[in-house]
Coordinates of C-alpha atoms and ligand atoms in Angstrom, one line a residue:
M1 CA 0.8 3.8 -3.7
K2 CA -1.0 6.2 -6.1
F3 CA 0.9 8.8 -8.1
G4 CA -1.0 11.7 -9.8
G5 CA -0.3 13.2 -13.2
S6 CA 2.3 15.8 -12.0
S7 CA 4.3 13.0 -10.3
V8 CA 4.7 11.2 -13.6
A9 CA 4.7 14.2 -15.9
N10 CA 8.0 13.3 -17.7
A11 CA 10.6 10.5 -18.1
E12 CA 12.7 11.8 -15.2
R13 CA 9.8 11.9 -12.8
I14 CA 8.7 8.4 -13.9
K15 CA 12.2 7.1 -13.0
R16 CA 12.0 8.8 -9.6
V17 CA 8.6 7.2 -9.0
A18 CA 10.0 3.8 -10.0
Q19 CA 12.8 4.2 -7.5
R20 CA 10.4 5.1 -4.8
V21 CA 8.2 2.1 -5.5
V22 CA 11.1 -0.3 -5.5
E23 CA 12.4 1.1 -2.2
K24 CA 8.9 0.6 -0.7
K25 CA 9.0 -3.0 -2.0
L26 CA 12.4 -3.6 -0.6
E27 CA 11.2 -2.4 2.8
G28 CA 9.2 -5.6 2.8
H29 CA 5.8 -4.5 1.6
S30 CA 3.6 -5.9 -1.1
V31 CA 3.2 -3.0 -3.5
A32 CA 0.3 -2.2 -5.9
V33 CA 0.8 1.1 -7.6
V34 CA -2.0 3.2 -9.3
V35 CA -1.0 6.0 -11.7
S36 CA -2.7 8.8 -13.5
A37 CA -2.0 10.0 -17.0
M38 CA 1.2 12.0 -17.5
G39 CA 0.9 15.7 -16.7
D40 CA -1.9 17.4 -18.6
T41 CA -2.5 14.5 -20.9
T42 CA -6.2 14.1 -20.0
D43 CA -6.9 17.8 -20.7
D44 CA -5.0 17.5 -24.0
L45 CA -7.0 14.5 -25.1
I46 CA -10.2 16.3 -24.3
E47 CA -9.0 19.2 -26.3
L48 CA -8.2 16.9 -29.2
A49 CA -11.6 15.4 -29.1
R50 CA -13.2 18.8 -29.3
Q51 CA -11.2 19.6 -32.4
V52 CA -12.8 16.6 -34.1
S53 CA -16.3 16.9 -32.7
K54 CA -18.3 19.5 -30.9
N55 CA -20.2 16.9 -29.0
P56 CA -18.2 13.6 -28.9
P57 CA -20.1 10.5 -27.7
D58 CA -19.2 9.7 -24.1
R59 CA -18.4 6.1 -24.9
E60 CA -15.7 7.3 -27.4
L61 CA -14.4 9.9 -25.0
D62 CA -13.8 7.1 -22.5
M63 CA -12.0 5.0 -25.1
L64 CA -9.8 8.0 -25.8
L65 CA -9.2 9.3 -22.2
S66 CA -8.4 5.8 -20.9
T67 CA -5.3 5.7 -23.2
G68 CA -3.5 8.4 -21.0
E69 CA -3.2 6.1 -18.0
Q70 CA -2.2 3.1 -20.3
V71 CA 0.9 5.1 -21.4
S72 CA 1.8 5.8 -17.8
I73 CA 1.6 2.2 -16.6
A74 CA 3.7 0.8 -19.4
L75 CA 6.4 3.5 -18.9
L76 CA 6.5 3.1 -15.1
A77 CA 6.7 -0.7 -15.5
M78 CA 9.7 -0.3 -17.8
A79 CA 11.3 2.0 -15.4
V80 CA 10.8 -0.4 -12.5
N81 CA 12.1 -3.2 -14.6
E82 CA 15.3 -1.2 -15.0
F83 CA 15.9 -1.7 -11.3
G84 CA 15.8 -5.4 -12.0
H85 CA 12.6 -5.9 -10.0
P86 CA 9.8 -8.1 -11.3
V87 CA 6.9 -6.0 -12.3
V88 CA 3.7 -6.1 -14.4
S89 CA 1.5 -3.4 -15.7
L90 CA -2.3 -4.0 -15.8
T91 CA -5.3 -2.0 -17.1
G92 CA -8.4 -1.3 -14.9
P93 CA -10.4 -4.1 -16.7
Q94 CA -7.5 -6.5 -16.3
V95 CA -7.6 -6.1 -12.5
G96 CA -11.4 -6.5 -12.5
I97 CA -12.5 -3.0 -11.8
T98 CA -16.2 -3.2 -12.8
T99 CA -18.3 0.0 -13.1
D100 CA -21.8 1.1 -14.0
D101 CA -22.2 2.3 -17.6
I102 CA -22.4 6.0 -17.0
H103 CA -19.6 6.9 -19.4
T104 CA -17.1 9.7 -18.3
K105 CA -18.3 9.5 -14.7
A106 CA -18.8 5.8 -14.0
R107 CA -18.9 4.5 -10.5
I108 CA -17.1 1.4 -9.3
I109 CA -19.5 -1.3 -8.3
K110 CA -17.0 -4.1 -7.7
V111 CA -13.4 -5.0 -7.7
E112 CA -12.2 -8.6 -8.5
G113 CA -9.0 -8.7 -6.4
D114 CA -7.9 -12.2 -7.6
R115 CA -5.5 -11.3 -10.4
L116 CA -3.9 -8.6 -8.4
N117 CA -3.5 -10.8 -5.4
D118 CA -1.8 -13.5 -7.6
V119 CA 0.6 -10.9 -9.0
L120 CA 1.5 -9.7 -5.6
N121 CA 1.9 -13.2 -4.2
Q122 CA 4.4 -13.9 -6.9
G123 CA 6.4 -11.1 -5.4
K124 CA 5.9 -8.8 -8.3
I125 CA 5.1 -5.1 -8.2
A126 CA 1.8 -4.4 -9.8
I127 CA 1.3 -1.1 -11.8
V128 CA -2.4 -0.4 -12.4
A129 CA -4.0 2.2 -14.6
G130 CA -6.1 4.6 -12.6
F131 CA -9.3 6.3 -13.8
Q132 CA -10.6 3.4 -15.8
G133 CA -12.8 0.3 -15.5
R134 CA -15.0 -1.9 -17.5
S135 CA -18.8 -1.7 -17.5
L136 CA -21.1 -4.7 -17.2
N137 CA -21.6 -4.4 -21.0
D138 CA -17.9 -4.9 -21.4
D139 CA -17.2 -1.3 -22.5
I140 CA -14.3 0.8 -21.2
T141 CA -15.4 3.5 -18.8
T142 CA -13.7 6.3 -16.9
L143 CA -14.4 7.4 -13.4
G144 CA -14.7 11.2 -13.6
R145 CA -11.9 13.8 -13.4
G146 CA -9.4 12.9 -10.7
G147 CA -10.8 9.4 -10.7
S148 CA -7.4 7.7 -10.1
D149 CA -7.9 8.4 -6.5
A150 CA -11.0 6.3 -6.6
S151 CA -9.2 3.5 -8.3
A152 CA -6.5 3.5 -5.7
V153 CA -9.0 3.5 -2.8
A154 CA -11.1 0.7 -4.4
L155 CA -8.0 -1.5 -4.9
A156 CA -6.8 -0.8 -1.3
A157 CA -10.2 -1.9 -0.1
A158 CA -10.2 -5.0 -2.2
L159 CA -6.7 -6.0 -1.2
K160 CA -7.3 -5.0 2.4
A161 CA -4.2 -2.9 2.2
D162 CA -2.7 -1.4 5.4
V163 CA -2.8 2.0 3.8
C164 CA -3.6 3.8 0.6
E165 CA -0.8 6.3 0.0
I166 CA -1.7 9.1 -2.4
Y167 CA 1.4 10.8 -3.6
T168 CA 0.9 14.3 -5.0
D169 CA 2.6 17.6 -5.6
V170 CA 1.8 19.0 -2.1
D171 CA 2.8 17.8 1.3
G172 CA -0.7 16.9 2.4
V173 CA -4.0 18.5 3.3
Y174 CA -3.7 22.1 4.4
T175 CA -5.8 24.3 6.6
A176 CA -6.3 26.5 3.5
D177 CA -4.7 26.8 0.0
P178 CA -1.1 27.7 0.8
R179 CA -1.0 29.9 -2.4
L180 CA -3.6 32.2 -0.7
V181 CA -2.6 31.9 2.9
S182 CA 1.1 32.0 3.7
D183 CA 0.8 30.5 7.2
A184 CA -1.5 27.7 6.1
R185 CA -0.6 24.6 8.0
K186 CA -0.4 20.9 7.0
L187 CA -2.9 18.8 9.0
N188 CA -1.4 15.6 10.5
Y189 CA -4.8 13.9 10.4
I190 CA -8.4 14.6 9.3
G191 CA -11.6 12.6 9.6
Y192 CA -13.5 11.3 6.6
D193 CA -16.5 13.6 6.9
E194 CA -14.4 16.7 7.2
M195 CA -12.2 15.6 4.3
L196 CA -15.3 14.8 2.2
E197 CA -16.6 18.4 2.8
L198 CA -13.2 20.0 2.1
A199 CA -12.8 18.0 -1.1
S200 CA -16.4 18.8 -2.3
L201 CA -16.0 22.5 -1.4
G202 CA -13.0 23.0 -3.6
A203 CA -9.9 21.5 -1.9
L204 CA -8.4 19.7 -5.0
V205 CA -6.1 17.4 -3.2
L206 CA -8.5 14.3 -3.2
Q207 CA -11.4 13.4 -5.4
P208 CA -14.6 13.5 -3.2
R209 CA -15.8 10.1 -4.4
S210 CA -12.5 8.5 -3.3
V211 CA -13.0 9.8 0.3
E212 CA -16.6 8.5 0.3
M213 CA -15.3 5.1 -0.6
A214 CA -12.5 5.2 1.9
K215 CA -15.1 6.0 4.6
Q216 CA -17.4 3.2 3.4
F217 CA -14.6 0.6 3.5
G218 CA -12.5 2.0 6.3
V219 CA -9.4 2.6 4.1
T220 CA -6.8 4.8 5.7
I221 CA -5.5 7.4 3.2
H222 CA -2.1 8.9 3.6
V223 CA -1.8 12.1 1.4
R224 CA 1.9 12.9 0.9
S225 CA 4.4 14.5 -1.4
S226 CA 6.0 12.5 -4.2
F227 CA 9.0 14.9 -4.1
N228 CA 10.1 14.4 -0.4
N229 CA 9.8 11.9 2.4
N230 CA 7.9 14.0 4.9
P231 CA 4.9 12.5 6.6
G232 CA 1.7 13.9 5.0
T233 CA -1.9 13.9 6.2
L234 CA -3.7 10.8 7.5
V235 CA -7.4 10.6 6.5
E236 CA -9.1 8.2 8.8
E237 CA -11.9 7.8 11.3
V238 CA -11.4 10.5 14.0
D239 CA -13.4 9.3 16.9
K240 CA -11.3 10.3 19.9
M241 CA -13.2 13.4 21.1
E242 CA -10.1 15.4 22.1
K243 CA -9.1 15.2 18.4
V244 CA -12.2 17.0 17.2
R245 CA -11.5 20.6 16.1
V246 CA -14.1 23.3 15.9
V247 CA -12.8 24.3 12.5
S248 CA -10.2 22.3 10.6
G249 CA -9.9 24.2 7.4
V250 CA -11.1 26.9 5.0
A251 CA -11.9 25.9 1.4
H252 CA -12.7 28.0 -1.6
D253 CA -14.2 27.3 -5.0
L254 CA -14.2 29.6 -8.0
K255 CA -16.0 27.2 -10.3
V256 CA -19.5 28.3 -9.2
A257 CA -22.2 30.4 -10.9
K258 CA -25.4 31.7 -9.5
M259 CA -28.8 32.3 -11.1
S260 CA -32.0 34.0 -9.8
L261 CA -35.4 33.5 -11.2
L262 CA -37.3 36.8 -10.4
D263 CA -40.9 37.4 -9.4
V264 CA -42.1 33.9 -9.7
P265 CA -45.7 33.3 -8.7
D266 CA -46.0 32.2 -5.0
R267 CA -47.9 28.9 -5.3
P268 CA -47.2 25.2 -4.7
G269 CA -45.2 23.3 -7.2
I270 CA -43.1 26.1 -8.6
A271 CA -39.8 25.0 -7.1
A272 CA -40.5 21.5 -8.1
I273 CA -40.9 22.5 -11.7
L274 CA -37.7 24.6 -11.7
F275 CA -35.5 22.1 -10.1
N276 CA -36.9 19.0 -11.9
S277 CA -36.1 20.8 -15.2
L278 CA -32.5 21.3 -14.0
A279 CA -32.2 17.7 -12.8
D280 CA -33.5 16.4 -16.1
E281 CA -30.5 18.0 -17.7
K282 CA -28.2 16.5 -15.1
I283 CA -27.4 19.9 -13.7
N284 CA -26.3 19.7 -10.0
V285 CA -27.8 22.5 -7.8
D286 CA -25.9 23.4 -4.7
M287 CA -27.3 26.3 -2.6
I288 CA -30.9 27.4 -2.9
I289 CA -32.5 30.5 -1.4
Q290 CA -36.1 31.5 -1.8
S291 CA -37.2 35.0 -0.6
T292 CA -40.4 35.5 1.3
T293 CA -43.3 36.9 -0.5
R294 CA -43.3 40.7 -0.6
G295 CA -47.1 41.2 -1.0
N296 CA -47.3 40.9 -4.8
N297 CA -47.7 37.2 -4.4
A298 CA -44.3 36.7 -6.0
N299 CA -40.9 35.8 -4.8
D300 CA -37.3 35.2 -6.1
I301 CA -35.6 31.9 -6.2
S302 CA -31.8 32.0 -6.3
F303 CA -29.4 29.0 -6.6
T304 CA -25.8 28.1 -7.4
I305 CA -24.5 25.5 -9.9
E306 CA -21.2 24.6 -11.3
K307 CA -19.7 27.2 -13.7
D308 CA -19.4 24.5 -16.4
D309 CA -23.1 24.0 -16.4
L310 CA -24.1 27.6 -16.7
D311 CA -24.7 27.7 -20.5
Q312 CA -27.0 24.8 -20.2
A313 CA -28.7 26.1 -17.1
V314 CA -29.5 29.4 -18.8
K315 CA -31.4 27.6 -21.5
V316 CA -33.4 25.6 -19.0
V317 CA -34.2 28.7 -16.8
E318 CA -35.1 30.7 -19.9
R319 CA -37.7 28.1 -20.8
V320 CA -39.0 27.6 -17.2
S321 CA -39.2 31.4 -16.7
Q322 CA -41.6 31.8 -19.6
E323 CA -43.5 28.7 -18.7
L324 CA -44.1 30.0 -15.1
G325 CA -44.8 33.6 -16.0
A326 CA -41.8 34.8 -14.0
G327 CA -40.5 38.3 -14.1
G328 CA -37.2 37.2 -15.7
F329 CA -33.9 35.9 -14.5
I330 CA -30.4 37.0 -13.9
Y331 CA -27.1 35.1 -13.6
G332 CA -23.4 35.6 -13.0
S333 CA -20.2 33.7 -12.5
D334 CA -17.9 36.3 -10.9
I335 CA -18.5 34.7 -7.6
A336 CA -16.7 32.3 -5.2
K337 CA -17.8 30.0 -2.5
V338 CA -15.7 30.2 0.7
S339 CA -16.4 27.6 3.4
I340 CA -15.2 26.6 6.8
V341 CA -15.3 22.9 7.8
G342 CA -15.0 21.4 11.2
A343 CA -16.5 18.4 13.0
G344 CA -16.6 20.3 16.3
M345 CA -19.0 22.9 14.9
I346 CA -22.1 20.8 15.9
T347 CA -21.4 21.3 19.6
N348 CA -20.0 24.8 19.5
P349 CA -22.4 27.8 19.2
G350 CA -21.4 31.0 17.4
V351 CA -19.2 29.5 14.7
A352 CA -21.3 30.8 11.8
A353 CA -21.5 34.2 13.6
N354 CA -17.8 34.3 13.9
M355 CA -17.4 33.6 10.2
F356 CA -19.8 36.4 9.2
S357 CA -18.1 38.9 11.6
A358 CA -14.7 38.1 10.0
L359 CA -16.1 38.7 6.5
A360 CA -17.9 41.9 7.6
A361 CA -14.7 43.3 9.2
E362 CA -13.1 43.0 5.7
G363 CA -16.1 44.7 4.1
I364 CA -17.0 41.6 2.2
N365 CA -20.6 41.2 1.2
I366 CA -22.2 37.8 1.7
E367 CA -24.6 37.0 -1.1
M368 CA -25.8 33.5 -0.1
I369 CA -25.2 31.2 2.9
S370 CA -25.6 27.5 3.3
T371 CA -24.8 25.2 6.2
S372 CA -24.6 21.6 7.2
E373 CA -23.7 20.1 10.6
I374 CA -20.0 20.4 9.9
K375 CA -19.6 23.3 7.4
V376 CA -20.7 26.9 6.6
S377 CA -20.4 28.2 3.1
C378 CA -20.8 31.8 1.8
I379 CA -21.1 33.1 -1.7
I380 CA -19.0 36.3 -2.2
Q381 CA -17.6 38.3 -5.1
A382 CA -14.7 36.4 -6.7
E383 CA -12.3 39.3 -6.3
D384 CA -12.7 39.1 -2.5
T385 CA -11.7 35.4 -2.4
K386 CA -8.1 35.8 -1.1
K387 CA -9.1 38.4 1.4
A388 CA -11.9 36.2 2.7
V389 CA -9.8 33.0 3.0
M390 CA -7.1 34.9 4.8
A391 CA -9.5 36.5 7.2
L392 CA -11.3 33.2 8.0
H393 CA -8.0 31.4 8.5
K394 CA -7.0 34.1 11.0
A395 CA -10.4 34.3 12.7
F396 CA -10.3 30.6 13.6
N397 CA -6.6 30.6 14.6
L398 CA -5.8 27.9 12.0
E399 CA -2.2 28.9 11.9
V400 CA -1.6 27.3 15.3
E401 CA -2.1 23.7 16.1
Ligands
LIG1 N1 -6.1 11.5 -15.6 C1 -7.4 11.7 -15.0 C2 -7.7 13.2 -14.8 O1 -6.8 14.0 -15.2 C3 -7.6 11.0 -13.7 C4 -6.7 11.4 -12.6 O2 -5.8 12.2 -12.8 O3 -6.9 11.0 -11.5 O4 -8.7 13.5 -14.4
MG2 MG1 -4.9 14.1 -13.7

């Protein structure tokens, strides 16, 4: 059972989680619990760090951020203890979550299940701090924002758990953000690949890395509400053909920015220089479009990045633009990425065309397009986001099962 920050945001909620955990144990299950930091604690700690230092060392950030989860496990263990049930809180390092040493976005490389197994075999409830681990150099690391999901899936895999229940403030995975689309529907199940796309394309309900690990180790995830007992969404291998939907959901992401390098000379090696320079600064590039040459032996290269990386990308592109003798560059962040995701797309022609028609009918201009086997994404103006998501939800009849 994993409980996110909103589920343990205050003492009342922690007590409620404790009760839920104890009930699960009394049903006869062995229970390992993973918790996130209370409410907005992680954001607050980051803000505090910024007040002390403009550019805090990542190692020290990890030392600081990992404290949020340590508060939660201690309090939840105390609350469970109130029910008279044996319980023990454990940090990531104590349960043997070993990571690489990329501070603030470390990846789990192995989990030693022994200590946790011992605790569970003694009949105790284990409360484990999410989001944190220990590097091979013995330093405390964190797993990237939302990383408690990854902790939970990794422990579920190590324990060979029946299921990894992710308790959150929504009822499950929806066909679109219910705040934008009133008839968005909770999905009863979704495959790993579709879930991975949705999570990567802006659906905030699961951290993408956790879905990747779940797929790798065959962990079934059950995304459900911490505020009610309704069944949520099962994320698992969907191999029965009749279960494959053409389109399963619509995702949107406002945290994108786009840049265009204009009138770059048309010769081999240009794209390599540009994108290597961005990669050197660890800037992730998403969509890329290069126009065809217009006769002046020059073309434009446009691409999208995460909004948070824009300032740094501007510096890189400014330099590269001069180096390459380009005509200049433009950028903007008033854009959004809307995407449709569905495993059945591969075998059904006309899905992308449908998407473009639906956007056109609303008078929405498409600025960039990218596709994979199971998704189509379009960049549009940010102000059109709601209209676009509603139109796509309707065009693919997602309100009906
Ligand atoms: N507390 C961390 C964060 O806010 C990890 C998590 O919530 O999963 O990103
Ligand atoms: Mg959180």
